[in-house]
Coordinates of C-alpha atoms and ligand atoms in Angstrom, one line a residue:
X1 CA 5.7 -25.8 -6.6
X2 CA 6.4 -22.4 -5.0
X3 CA 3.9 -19.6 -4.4
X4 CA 4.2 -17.6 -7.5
X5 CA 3.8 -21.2 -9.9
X6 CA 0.8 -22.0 -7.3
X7 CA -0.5 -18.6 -8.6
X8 CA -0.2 -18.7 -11.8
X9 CA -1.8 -21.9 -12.4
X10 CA -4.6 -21.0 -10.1
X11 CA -5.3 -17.9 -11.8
X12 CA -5.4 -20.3 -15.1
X13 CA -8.0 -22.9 -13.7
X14 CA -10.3 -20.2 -12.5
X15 CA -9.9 -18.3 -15.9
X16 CA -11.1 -21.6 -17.6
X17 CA -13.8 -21.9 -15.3
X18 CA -17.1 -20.5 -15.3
X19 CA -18.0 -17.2 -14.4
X20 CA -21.4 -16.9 -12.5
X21 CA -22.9 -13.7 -10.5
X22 CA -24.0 -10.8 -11.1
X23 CA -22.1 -6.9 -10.9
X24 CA -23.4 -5.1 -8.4
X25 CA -26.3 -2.7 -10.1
X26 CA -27.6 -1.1 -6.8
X27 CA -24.8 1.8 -7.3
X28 CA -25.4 2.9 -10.9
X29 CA -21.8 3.4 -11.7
X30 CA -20.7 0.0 -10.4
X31 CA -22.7 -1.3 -12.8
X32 CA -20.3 -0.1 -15.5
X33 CA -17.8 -2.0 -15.2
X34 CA -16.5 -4.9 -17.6
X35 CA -17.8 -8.0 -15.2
X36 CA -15.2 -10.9 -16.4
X37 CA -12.1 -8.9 -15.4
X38 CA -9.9 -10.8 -12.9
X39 CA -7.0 -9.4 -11.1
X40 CA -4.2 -11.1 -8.3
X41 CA -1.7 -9.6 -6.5
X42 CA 0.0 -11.2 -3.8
X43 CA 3.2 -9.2 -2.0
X44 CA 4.8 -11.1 0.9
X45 CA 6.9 -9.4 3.7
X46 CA 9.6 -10.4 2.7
X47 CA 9.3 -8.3 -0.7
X48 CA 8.2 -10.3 -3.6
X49 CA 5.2 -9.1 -5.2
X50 CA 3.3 -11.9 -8.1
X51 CA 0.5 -10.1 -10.2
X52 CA -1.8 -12.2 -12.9
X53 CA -4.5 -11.0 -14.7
X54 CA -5.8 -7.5 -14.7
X55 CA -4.1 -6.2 -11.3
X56 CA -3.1 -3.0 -12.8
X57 CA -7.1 -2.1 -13.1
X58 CA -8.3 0.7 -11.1
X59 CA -11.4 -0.3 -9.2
X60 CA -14.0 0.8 -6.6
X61 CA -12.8 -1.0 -2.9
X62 CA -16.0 0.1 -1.5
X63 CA -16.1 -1.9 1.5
X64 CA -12.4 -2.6 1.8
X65 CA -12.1 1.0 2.8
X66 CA -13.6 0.4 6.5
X67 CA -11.0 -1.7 7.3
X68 CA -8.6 1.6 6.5
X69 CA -11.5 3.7 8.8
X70 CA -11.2 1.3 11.4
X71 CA -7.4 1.6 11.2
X72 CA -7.5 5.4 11.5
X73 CA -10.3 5.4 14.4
X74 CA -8.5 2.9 16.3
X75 CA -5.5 4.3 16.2
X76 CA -6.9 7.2 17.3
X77 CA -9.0 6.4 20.2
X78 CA -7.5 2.8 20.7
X79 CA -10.3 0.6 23.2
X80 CA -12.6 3.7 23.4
X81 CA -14.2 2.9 20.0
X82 CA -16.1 -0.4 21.8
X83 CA -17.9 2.1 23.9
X84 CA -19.8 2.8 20.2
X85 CA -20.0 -0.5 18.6
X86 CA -19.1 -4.4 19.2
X87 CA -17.2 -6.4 17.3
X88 CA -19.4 -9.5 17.1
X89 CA -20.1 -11.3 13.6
X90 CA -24.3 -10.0 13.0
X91 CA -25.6 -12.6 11.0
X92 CA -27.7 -10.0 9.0
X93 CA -27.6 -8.3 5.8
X94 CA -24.7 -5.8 5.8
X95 CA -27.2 -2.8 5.4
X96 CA -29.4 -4.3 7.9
X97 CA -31.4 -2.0 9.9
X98 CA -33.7 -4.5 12.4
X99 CA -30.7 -5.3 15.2
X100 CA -30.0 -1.7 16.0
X101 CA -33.5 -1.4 17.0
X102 CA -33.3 -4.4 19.9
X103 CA -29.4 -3.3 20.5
X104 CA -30.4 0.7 21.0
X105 CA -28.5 1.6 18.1
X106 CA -25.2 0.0 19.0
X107 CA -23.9 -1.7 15.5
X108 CA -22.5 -5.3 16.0
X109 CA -19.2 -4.9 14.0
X110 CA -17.6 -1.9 12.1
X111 CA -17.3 -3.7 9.3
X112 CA -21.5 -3.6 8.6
X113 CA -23.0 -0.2 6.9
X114 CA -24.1 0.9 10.8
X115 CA -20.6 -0.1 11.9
X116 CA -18.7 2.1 9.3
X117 CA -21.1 5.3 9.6
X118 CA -20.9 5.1 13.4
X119 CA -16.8 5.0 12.4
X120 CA -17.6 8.2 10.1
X121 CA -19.2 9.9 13.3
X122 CA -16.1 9.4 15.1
X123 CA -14.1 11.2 12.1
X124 CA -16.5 13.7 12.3
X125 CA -15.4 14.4 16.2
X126 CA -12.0 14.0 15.4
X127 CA -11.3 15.9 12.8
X128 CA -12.4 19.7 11.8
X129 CA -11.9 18.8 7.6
X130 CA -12.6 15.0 7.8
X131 CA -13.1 14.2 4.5
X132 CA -9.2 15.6 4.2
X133 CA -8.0 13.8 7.0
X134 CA -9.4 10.6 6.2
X135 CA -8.2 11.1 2.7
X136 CA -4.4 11.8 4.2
X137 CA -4.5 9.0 6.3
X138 CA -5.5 6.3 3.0
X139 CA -3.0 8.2 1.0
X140 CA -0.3 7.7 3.9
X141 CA -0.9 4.6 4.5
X142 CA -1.5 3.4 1.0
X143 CA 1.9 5.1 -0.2
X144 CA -0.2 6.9 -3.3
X145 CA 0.3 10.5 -2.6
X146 CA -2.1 11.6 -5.4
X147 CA -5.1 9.1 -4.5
X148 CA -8.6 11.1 -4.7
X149 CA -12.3 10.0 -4.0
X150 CA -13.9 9.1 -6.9
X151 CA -16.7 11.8 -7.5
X152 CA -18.4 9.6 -10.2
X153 CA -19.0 6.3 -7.4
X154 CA -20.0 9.0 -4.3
X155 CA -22.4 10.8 -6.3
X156 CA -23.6 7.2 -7.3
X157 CA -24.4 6.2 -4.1
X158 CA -25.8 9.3 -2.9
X159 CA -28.8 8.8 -5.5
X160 CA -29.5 5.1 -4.6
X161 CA -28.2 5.0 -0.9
X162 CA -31.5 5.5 0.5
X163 CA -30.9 2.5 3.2
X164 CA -27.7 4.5 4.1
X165 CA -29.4 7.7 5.0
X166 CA -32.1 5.2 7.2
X167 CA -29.1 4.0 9.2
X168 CA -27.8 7.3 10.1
X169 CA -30.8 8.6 10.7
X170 CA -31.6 5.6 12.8
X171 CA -28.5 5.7 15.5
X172 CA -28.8 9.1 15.7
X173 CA -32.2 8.4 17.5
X174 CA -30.6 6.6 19.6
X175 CA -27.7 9.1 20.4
X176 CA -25.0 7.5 18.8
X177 CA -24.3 9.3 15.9
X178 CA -23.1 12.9 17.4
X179 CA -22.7 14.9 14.4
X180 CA -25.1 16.2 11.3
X181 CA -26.7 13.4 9.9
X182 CA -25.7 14.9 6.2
X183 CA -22.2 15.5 6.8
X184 CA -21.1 11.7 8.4
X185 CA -23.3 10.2 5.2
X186 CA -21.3 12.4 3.4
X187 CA -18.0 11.0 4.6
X188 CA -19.4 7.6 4.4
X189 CA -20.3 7.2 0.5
X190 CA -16.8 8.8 0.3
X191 CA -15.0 6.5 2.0
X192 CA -16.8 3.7 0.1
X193 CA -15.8 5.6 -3.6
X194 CA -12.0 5.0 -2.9
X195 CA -10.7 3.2 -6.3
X196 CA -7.3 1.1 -6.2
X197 CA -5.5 -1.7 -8.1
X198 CA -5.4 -5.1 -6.8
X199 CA -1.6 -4.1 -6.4
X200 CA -2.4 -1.2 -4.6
X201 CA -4.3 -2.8 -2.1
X202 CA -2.0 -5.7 -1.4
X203 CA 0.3 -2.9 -0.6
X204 CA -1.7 -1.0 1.6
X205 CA -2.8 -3.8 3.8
X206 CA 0.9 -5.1 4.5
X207 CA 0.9 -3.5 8.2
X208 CA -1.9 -6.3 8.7
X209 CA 0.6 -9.2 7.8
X210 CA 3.5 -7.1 9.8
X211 CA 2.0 -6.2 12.9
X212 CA 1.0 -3.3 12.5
X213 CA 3.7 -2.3 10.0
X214 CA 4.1 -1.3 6.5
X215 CA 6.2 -4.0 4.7
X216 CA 9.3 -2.0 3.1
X217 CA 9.1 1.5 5.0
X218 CA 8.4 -0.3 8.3
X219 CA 6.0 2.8 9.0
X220 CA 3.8 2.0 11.9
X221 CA -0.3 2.0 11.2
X222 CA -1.0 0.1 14.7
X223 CA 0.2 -1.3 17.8
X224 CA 0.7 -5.3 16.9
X225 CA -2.2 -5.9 19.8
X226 CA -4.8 -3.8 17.6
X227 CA -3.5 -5.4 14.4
X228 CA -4.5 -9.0 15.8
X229 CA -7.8 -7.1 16.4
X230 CA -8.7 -6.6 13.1
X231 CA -7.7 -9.3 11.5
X232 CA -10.0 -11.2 14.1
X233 CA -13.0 -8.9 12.7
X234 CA -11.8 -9.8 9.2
X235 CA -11.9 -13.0 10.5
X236 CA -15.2 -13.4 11.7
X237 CA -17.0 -10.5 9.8
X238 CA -15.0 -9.8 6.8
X239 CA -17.3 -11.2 4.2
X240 CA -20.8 -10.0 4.8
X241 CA -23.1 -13.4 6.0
X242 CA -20.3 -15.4 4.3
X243 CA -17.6 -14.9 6.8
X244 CA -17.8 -18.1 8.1
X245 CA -18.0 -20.1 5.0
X246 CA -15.1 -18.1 4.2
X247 CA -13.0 -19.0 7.1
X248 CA -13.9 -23.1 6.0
X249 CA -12.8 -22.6 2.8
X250 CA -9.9 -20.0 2.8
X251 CA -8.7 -20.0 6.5
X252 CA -7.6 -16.5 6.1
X253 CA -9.0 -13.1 7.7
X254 CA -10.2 -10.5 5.2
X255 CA -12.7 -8.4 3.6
X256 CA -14.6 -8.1 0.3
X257 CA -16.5 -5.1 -1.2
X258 CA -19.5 -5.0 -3.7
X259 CA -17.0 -4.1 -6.4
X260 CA -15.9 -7.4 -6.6
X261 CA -12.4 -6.6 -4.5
X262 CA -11.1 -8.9 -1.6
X263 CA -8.0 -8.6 0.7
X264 CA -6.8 -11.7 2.0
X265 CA -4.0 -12.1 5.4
X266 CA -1.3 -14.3 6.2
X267 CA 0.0 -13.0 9.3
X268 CA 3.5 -12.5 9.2
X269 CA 3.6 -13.9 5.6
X270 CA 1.5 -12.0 2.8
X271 CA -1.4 -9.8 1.8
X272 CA -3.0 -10.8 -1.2
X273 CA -5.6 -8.7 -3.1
X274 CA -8.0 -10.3 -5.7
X275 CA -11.0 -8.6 -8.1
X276 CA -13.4 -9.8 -10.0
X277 CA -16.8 -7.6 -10.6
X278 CA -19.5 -10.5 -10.8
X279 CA -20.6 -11.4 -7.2
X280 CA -22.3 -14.3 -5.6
X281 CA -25.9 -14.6 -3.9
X282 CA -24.2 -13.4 -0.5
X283 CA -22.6 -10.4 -2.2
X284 CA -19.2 -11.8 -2.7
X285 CA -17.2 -11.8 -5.5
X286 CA -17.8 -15.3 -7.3
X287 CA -14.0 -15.8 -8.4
X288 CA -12.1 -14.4 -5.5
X289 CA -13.6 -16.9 -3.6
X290 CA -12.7 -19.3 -5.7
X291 CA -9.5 -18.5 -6.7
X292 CA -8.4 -17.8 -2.8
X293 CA -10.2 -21.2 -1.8
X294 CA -7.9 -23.0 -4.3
X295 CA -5.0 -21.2 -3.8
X296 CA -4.8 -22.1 0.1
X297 CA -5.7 -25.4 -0.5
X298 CA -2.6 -25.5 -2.9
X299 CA -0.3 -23.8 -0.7
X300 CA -1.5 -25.5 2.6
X301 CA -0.7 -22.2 4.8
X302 CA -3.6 -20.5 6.2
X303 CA -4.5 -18.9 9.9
X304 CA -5.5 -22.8 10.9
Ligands
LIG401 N1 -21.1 1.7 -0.4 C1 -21.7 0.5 -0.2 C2 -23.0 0.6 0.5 O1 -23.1 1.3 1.4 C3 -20.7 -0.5 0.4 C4 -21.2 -1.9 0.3 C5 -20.1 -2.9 0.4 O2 -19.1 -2.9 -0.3 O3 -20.2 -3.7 1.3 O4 -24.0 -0.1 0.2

């Protein structure tokens, strides 16, 4: 069987399956959404791109998006960003305050809420609009020259995110948030209301299957060396305290985002993108786990 058949009649078995979770509910306008939608998109470097199921579907990445603010700050500052955080997996709840207060406000990955509003700091220094640069940068690497922040989800968050505003408020006791408290929270919950098809994303993240380059316009997001970087944060923190159950399972890096969206990594090989809204106890969605278990398991090709 090739990879598209593989696909197809994966995306069949899980649709017969049940469906168990929960949509996220702590953002009110999450909670909107149609919970038994699933969409697959897998594009491969060579070109081919397989869709099933609802991969045309706009939806919020959330979390997703701090693997594009981690592309963006490293690119920038390269090694320099480690002064700020580490990149170790934290074992915690992703908007988790108690390490910070042992680890003097030093976030164990970027990919945790601390991580990814430290990452917003650094916009803040870098840029003097950052909420336009940071959009740029999605919309350049992503390809989608109209792509906006989704009012709706950032006003969302800002009535509900009151853990959020803890964190920043948090570091910056302990000196390492350098800006206004308001404007990096700000930048966060817009970085977190960035909406994209499963199609979308798979194309976005190809530079992490390419080392560091986009698929078809070879345009290059990072150095190869930083590329392996991430991919070994996807690896070992990409999926909240269910990274490493993910790695047993899937054997791919990635990331996950409370609105149900996943990106998966073959390097050198394929990105693919899954969504489904209804999420497991670890905050996962419940079929893109699935579905990507049973697809490597079909395809025998993962990072092990
Ligand atoms: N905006 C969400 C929050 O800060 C992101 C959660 C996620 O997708 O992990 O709670």
């Amino acid at each position: 069987m090739d990879c598209k058949d593989i696909l197809n009649t994966t995306y069949q078995q899980i649709l017969n399956e049940e469906n168990l979770g929960a949509v996220a509910s702590y953002i009110p306008e999450l909670a909107k959404v149609n919970p038994d939608q699933l969409g697959i998109c897998l594009i491969t470097k060579e070109g081919s791109s397989y869709s099933c199921g609802d991969a045309q579907t706009p939806f919020s990445i959330q979390s997703i998006a701090k693997v594009l603010s981690l592309s963006l700050v490293f690119s920038k500052i390269g090694d320099d960003l480690w002064k700020r955080m580490d990149f170790e997996p934290s074992g915690n709840a992703f908007n988790s305050l108690v390490q910070l207060e042992s680890e003097n406000g030093i976030p164990r990955n970027p990919f945790i809420n601390a991580g990814a509003i430290v990452m917003c700091d650094i916009i803040c220094d870098l840029f003097d609009d950052p909420k336009k640069e940071l959009l740029n940068f999605i919309r350049k690497v992503s390809g989608i020259a109209d792509l906006s922040y989704s009012q709706n989800i950032a006003n969302s968050e800002k009535q509900t995110g009151f853990r959020n505003y803890a964190l920043v408020n948090f570091i910056k006791s302990f000196g390492n948030i350098k800006n206004d408290c308001d404007q990096v929270i700000e930048l966060y919950f817009h970085l977190c209301s960035i909406e994209m098809t499963c199609e979308q994303l798979a194309r976005t993240f190809g530079y992490l299957a390419n080392q560091g380059k986009q698929f078809k316009t070879q345009l290059e997001i990072l150095s190869s060396s930083q590329t392996k970087r991430i991919n070994a944060i996807m690896q070992t923190c990409g999926f909240y305290d269910e990274a490493g159950e993910f790695a047993f399972k899937v054997g791919l890096p990635g990331k996950s985002g409370v609105g149900g969206g996943m990106i998966a990594v073959l390097p050198n090989s394929y990105v693919i993108a899954t969504w489904s809204p209804r999420l497991n106890t670890r905050g996962n969605s419940y079929r893109g786990i699935k579905f990507l278990e049973e697809f490597t398991t079909a395809t025998q090709d993962t990072v092990f």
